[in-house]
Amino acid sequence: MKKIYLDHNATTPVDPRVLTAMHPYFSEVFGNPSSIHAFGREAKEALERARGRIAHLLRAGEREICFTGSGTEADNMAIKGVAHSYRNKGDHLITSQIEHHAVLASCAYLEKEGFRVTYLPVDGTGRVDPDDVRKAITDHTILITIMHANNEVGTIQAIPEIGRIAREHGVLFHTDAVQTAGKLPVDVDALNVDLLSLSGHKIYAPKGVGALYIRKGTKITPLIHGGHHEHGRRAGTENLASLVGLGKAAEIAGAERAEEYKRLTKLRDALHKKITDRIERVFLNGHPTQRIANTLNLSFAAVEGESIILSLDMEGIAVASGSACTSGSLESSHVLNAMGIIPELTQSSVRFSLGRTNTPEDMETVAEALPPIIERLRAMSPLT
Amino acid sequence: MYSEKVMDHFQHPRNVGQLPDADGIGEIGNPVCGDIMKLYIKVWDDRIQDVKFQTFGCGAAIASSSMMTELVMGKPLEEAERITRKNVADALDGLPPNKMHCSNLAADALHKAIEDYRIRNALPAVAP
Ligand SMILES: Cc1ncc(COP(=O)(O)O)c(C=O)c1O
Ligand code: FES
């Protein structure tokens, strides 16, 4: 049985080309990039090449890229780092209700420290109204953080417009681009952002590396103190091999992004159509068009999501769900809740997230596996 | 994550469906995650003569429902009533800690169905 992986928003496999690029940086080129001898210099060069590739992907300056230990760390660093640096200017932050927990928990932490946070609502498709952002800004606002695209439903926000509003008011703007870097064009000037987070393992690089773009002139209080790594912004000897991998992954994504986006859109829409052709009462969660190419979040009325995941898993198909039953905390998706999806349909949600590993045949296999599963579970359900 | 027994009951649940002429029905919503179970019992001579369930819930909830119907089938009401969520979970060779509440759903639906039967027949609740 061929296994089919449709959970690329959770993580992606390391691309073989990335792995090849990383290989020499474990045992051959192993120097500490901070050392001044030849071993160190060679490592440093590799590190800076990787930085250059990230900078190129984001159309940013190399000095503006700070490597981190994850997307989560990049989000934490942006939010807490700005809050702590600009505390004398104000104590108010603006975000949305559908952010990743890395952002929401950072904001909640700052609230405990006395900052105030506005959590903007979204519409039924998961979009933040830029006008709401404008209205939420006060004289005390120091940071706006709104994600580029949502990891659960794929909805893309009006980042350039929100960025323009932030700039008009002289407020810093951060976006979590973990789900879009390497998928959509991510040009920090076109997006009008001052800070932007990305993560390695969502773009076919290893887990445990990420980066934060910090626009020149933006002050950031470090999270991690120690040596003078990353221009004093993030201490700790760099994860050389994985960062080389991140650089390679960025290079590949930059070169192949446009083609891959078209291919994935086609595959995803084919999967959507095949499913709705064969199964009744299936509802799309997320924006019909303003949505990243690889993401399809559907609710199958009257069937709970975990039971769908388990059933598909037995057929070798990996997907995710926003159901409370699948979350460690037994809370249903805060994203679907914020979108106003009724609880039963939130419990019934399944996220298919496509990637490089998927083929048209995979879509057919999944569309064939689903109808008997849904039929069986619906026959068992007290809901109609 | 789940035991083989859980997966077996999830894949091949016993006693799924409705009993149109049920003597007692217990419907319960899971306050923790919002899932729903409905249990139907047919009672004869103070015994559970037949039992069926419908569940909207996770794998553990479906397996617990199924296991619970097996545990009570043919049992005297008084005995069935003493079945706890722990009995259900044990019979399934255990559940992950964050899934213990799912077996509650099954036990609670059972107790509610028996209570419904007693109310319908104006019988006093039996002292525990
Ligand atoms: C939108 C978003 N932000 C942040 C993260 C966290 O990234 P990482 O797993 O690298 O910490 C994720 C990944 O789950 C994500 O999807
Ligand atoms: S029924 Fe929801 S977690 Fe088990």
mmCIF file of N, CA and C and ligand atoms in Angstrom, chain A residues 9-11 68-75 98-103 147-152 176-180 197-202 206-210 351, ligand 1:
data_model
loop_
_atom_site.group_PDB
_atom_site.id
_atom_site.type_symbol
_atom_site.label_atom_id
_atom_site.label_comp_id
_atom_site.label_asym_id
_atom_site.label_seq_id
_atom_site.Cartn_x
_atom_site.Cartn_y
_atom_site.Cartn_z
ATOM 1 N N ASN A 9 0.974 20.948 5.992
ATOM 2 C CA ASN A 9 0.952 22.157 6.824
ATOM 3 C C ASN A 9 1.478 21.861 8.222
ATOM 4 N N ALA A 10 1.480 20.581 8.604
ATOM 5 C CA ALA A 10 2.059 20.197 9.897
ATOM 6 C C ALA A 10 3.571 20.122 9.766
ATOM 7 N N THR A 11 4.021 19.399 8.768
ATOM 8 C CA THR A 11 5.452 19.365 8.489
ATOM 9 C C THR A 11 5.671 18.741 7.113
ATOM 10 N N THR A 68 16.689 31.527 13.808
ATOM 11 C CA THR A 68 16.104 31.124 15.091
ATOM 12 C C THR A 68 16.010 29.598 15.144
ATOM 13 N N GLY A 69 15.542 29.105 16.272
ATOM 14 C CA GLY A 69 15.418 27.664 16.454
ATOM 15 C C GLY A 69 14.069 27.106 16.051
ATOM 16 N N SER A 70 13.179 27.925 15.498
ATOM 17 C CA SER A 70 11.873 27.452 15.017
ATOM 18 C C SER A 70 11.039 28.640 14.563
ATOM 19 N N GLY A 71 9.927 28.345 13.920
ATOM 20 C CA GLY A 71 8.952 29.379 13.584
ATOM 21 C C GLY A 71 8.375 29.969 14.865
ATOM 22 N N THR A 72 8.142 29.093 15.833
ATOM 23 C CA THR A 72 7.608 29.535 17.126
ATOM 24 C C THR A 72 8.540 30.553 17.766
ATOM 25 N N GLU A 73 9.833 30.267 17.726
ATOM 26 C CA GLU A 73 10.783 31.212 18.324
ATOM 27 C C GLU A 73 10.784 32.538 17.574
ATOM 28 N N ALA A 74 10.691 32.473 16.248
ATOM 29 C CA ALA A 74 10.662 33.714 15.465
ATOM 30 C C ALA A 74 9.452 34.564 15.862
ATOM 31 N N ASP A 75 8.294 33.925 16.027
ATOM 32 C CA ASP A 75 7.088 34.657 16.450
ATOM 33 C C ASP A 75 7.273 35.258 17.844
ATOM 34 N N ILE A 98 -7.264 34.302 14.981
ATOM 35 C CA ILE A 98 -6.970 33.033 14.304
ATOM 36 C C ILE A 98 -5.473 32.777 14.156
ATOM 37 N N GLU A 99 -4.672 33.498 14.909
ATOM 38 C CA GLU A 99 -3.219 33.307 14.810
ATOM 39 C C GLU A 99 -2.812 31.933 15.332
ATOM 40 N N HIS A 100 -1.625 31.521 14.949
ATOM 41 C CA HIS A 100 -1.026 30.310 15.504
ATOM 42 C C HIS A 100 -0.804 30.526 17.003
ATOM 43 N N HIS A 101 -0.802 29.425 17.756
ATOM 44 C CA HIS A 101 -0.600 29.541 19.202
ATOM 45 C C HIS A 101 0.731 30.210 19.552
ATOM 46 N N ALA A 102 1.711 30.111 18.666
ATOM 47 C CA ALA A 102 2.998 30.770 18.929
ATOM 48 C C ALA A 102 2.786 32.272 19.105
ATOM 49 N N VAL A 103 1.860 32.837 18.338
ATOM 50 C CA VAL A 103 1.558 34.268 18.442
ATOM 51 C C VAL A 103 0.594 34.523 19.601
ATOM 52 N N MET A 147 -1.160 37.078 10.743
ATOM 53 C CA MET A 147 -0.492 36.047 9.935
ATOM 54 C C MET A 147 -0.770 36.223 8.440
ATOM 55 N N HIS A 148 0.183 35.776 7.616
ATOM 56 C CA HIS A 148 0.018 35.898 6.171
ATOM 57 C C HIS A 148 -1.062 34.927 5.680
ATOM 58 N N ALA A 149 -0.902 33.651 5.983
ATOM 59 C CA ALA A 149 -1.973 32.695 5.669
ATOM 60 C C ALA A 149 -2.129 31.754 6.845
ATOM 61 N N ASN A 150 -3.358 31.359 7.065
ATOM 62 C CA ASN A 150 -3.650 30.520 8.221
ATOM 63 C C ASN A 150 -3.325 29.053 7.957
ATOM 64 N N ASN A 151 -2.729 28.413 8.961
ATOM 65 C CA ASN A 151 -2.305 27.027 8.804
ATOM 66 C C ASN A 151 -3.464 26.037 8.750
ATOM 67 N N GLU A 152 -4.607 26.363 9.352
ATOM 68 C CA GLU A 152 -5.710 25.395 9.368
ATOM 69 C C GLU A 152 -6.591 25.475 8.122
ATOM 70 N N ASP A 176 3.330 36.421 10.467
ATOM 71 C CA ASP A 176 3.769 35.039 10.557
ATOM 72 C C ASP A 176 3.571 34.443 9.162
ATOM 73 N N ALA A 177 4.683 34.263 8.451
ATOM 74 C CA ALA A 177 4.617 33.754 7.070
ATOM 75 C C ALA A 177 5.057 32.297 7.005
ATOM 76 N N VAL A 178 4.904 31.604 8.131
ATOM 77 C CA VAL A 178 5.358 30.207 8.194
ATOM 78 C C VAL A 178 4.668 29.366 7.114
ATOM 79 N N GLN A 179 3.401 29.661 6.829
ATOM 80 C CA GLN A 179 2.689 28.856 5.831
ATOM 81 C C GLN A 179 2.763 29.438 4.418
ATOM 82 N N THR A 180 3.438 30.571 4.256
ATOM 83 C CA THR A 180 3.459 31.158 2.914
ATOM 84 C C THR A 180 4.857 31.309 2.317
ATOM 85 N N SER A 197 8.111 36.050 10.116
ATOM 86 C CA SER A 197 8.618 34.762 10.619
ATOM 87 C C SER A 197 8.485 33.683 9.566
ATOM 88 N N LEU A 198 9.474 32.800 9.515
ATOM 89 C CA LEU A 198 9.338 31.595 8.702
ATOM 90 C C LEU A 198 9.966 30.420 9.432
ATOM 91 N N SER A 199 9.630 29.215 8.948
ATOM 92 C CA SER A 199 10.076 27.999 9.629
ATOM 93 C C SER A 199 10.615 27.003 8.612
ATOM 94 N N GLY A 200 11.700 26.310 8.972
ATOM 95 C CA GLY A 200 12.337 25.388 8.037
ATOM 96 C C GLY A 200 11.478 24.201 7.646
ATOM 97 N N HIS A 201 10.837 23.583 8.638
ATOM 98 C CA HIS A 201 10.231 22.280 8.336
ATOM 99 C C HIS A 201 8.922 22.357 7.555
ATOM 100 N N LYS A 202 8.467 23.572 7.265
ATOM 101 C CA LYS A 202 7.282 23.689 6.407
ATOM 102 C C LYS A 202 7.701 23.845 4.945
ATOM 103 N N PRO A 206 14.938 20.948 7.504
ATOM 104 C CA PRO A 206 14.729 20.220 8.768
ATOM 105 C C PRO A 206 13.895 20.986 9.797
ATOM 106 N N LYS A 207 13.410 20.256 10.762
ATOM 107 C CA LYS A 207 12.712 20.836 11.909
ATOM 108 C C LYS A 207 13.729 21.516 12.819
ATOM 109 N N GLY A 208 13.255 22.489 13.593
ATOM 110 C CA GLY A 208 14.140 23.104 14.579
ATOM 111 C C GLY A 208 15.003 24.221 14.040
ATOM 112 N N VAL A 209 14.656 24.762 12.878
ATOM 113 C CA VAL A 209 15.295 26.004 12.415
ATOM 114 C C VAL A 209 14.223 26.914 11.817
ATOM 115 N N GLY A 210 14.458 28.194 11.935
ATOM 116 C CA GLY A 210 13.546 29.184 11.381
ATOM 117 C C GLY A 210 14.307 30.480 11.215
ATOM 118 N N ARG A 351 -8.503 18.574 7.542
ATOM 119 C CA ARG A 351 -7.609 19.396 6.719
ATOM 120 C C ARG A 351 -6.741 18.494 5.848
HETATM 121 C C1 LIG C 1 1.320 29.570 11.036
HETATM 122 C C2 LIG C 1 2.350 28.905 11.875
HETATM 123 N N1 LIG C 1 3.117 29.637 12.697
HETATM 124 C C3 LIG C 1 4.076 29.082 13.454
HETATM 125 C C4 LIG C 1 4.311 27.727 13.435
HETATM 126 C C5 LIG C 1 5.380 27.163 14.319
HETATM 127 O O1 LIG C 1 6.519 26.799 13.615
HETATM 128 P P1 LIG C 1 7.553 25.759 14.264
HETATM 129 O O2 LIG C 1 6.888 24.422 14.186
HETATM 130 O O3 LIG C 1 8.782 25.841 13.433
HETATM 131 O O4 LIG C 1 7.783 26.183 15.662
HETATM 132 C C6 LIG C 1 3.532 26.927 12.597
HETATM 133 C C7 LIG C 1 3.744 25.465 12.551
HETATM 134 O O5 LIG C 1 3.031 24.695 13.154
HETATM 135 C C8 LIG C 1 2.535 27.525 11.798
HETATM 136 O O6 LIG C 1 1.765 26.799 11.000
#
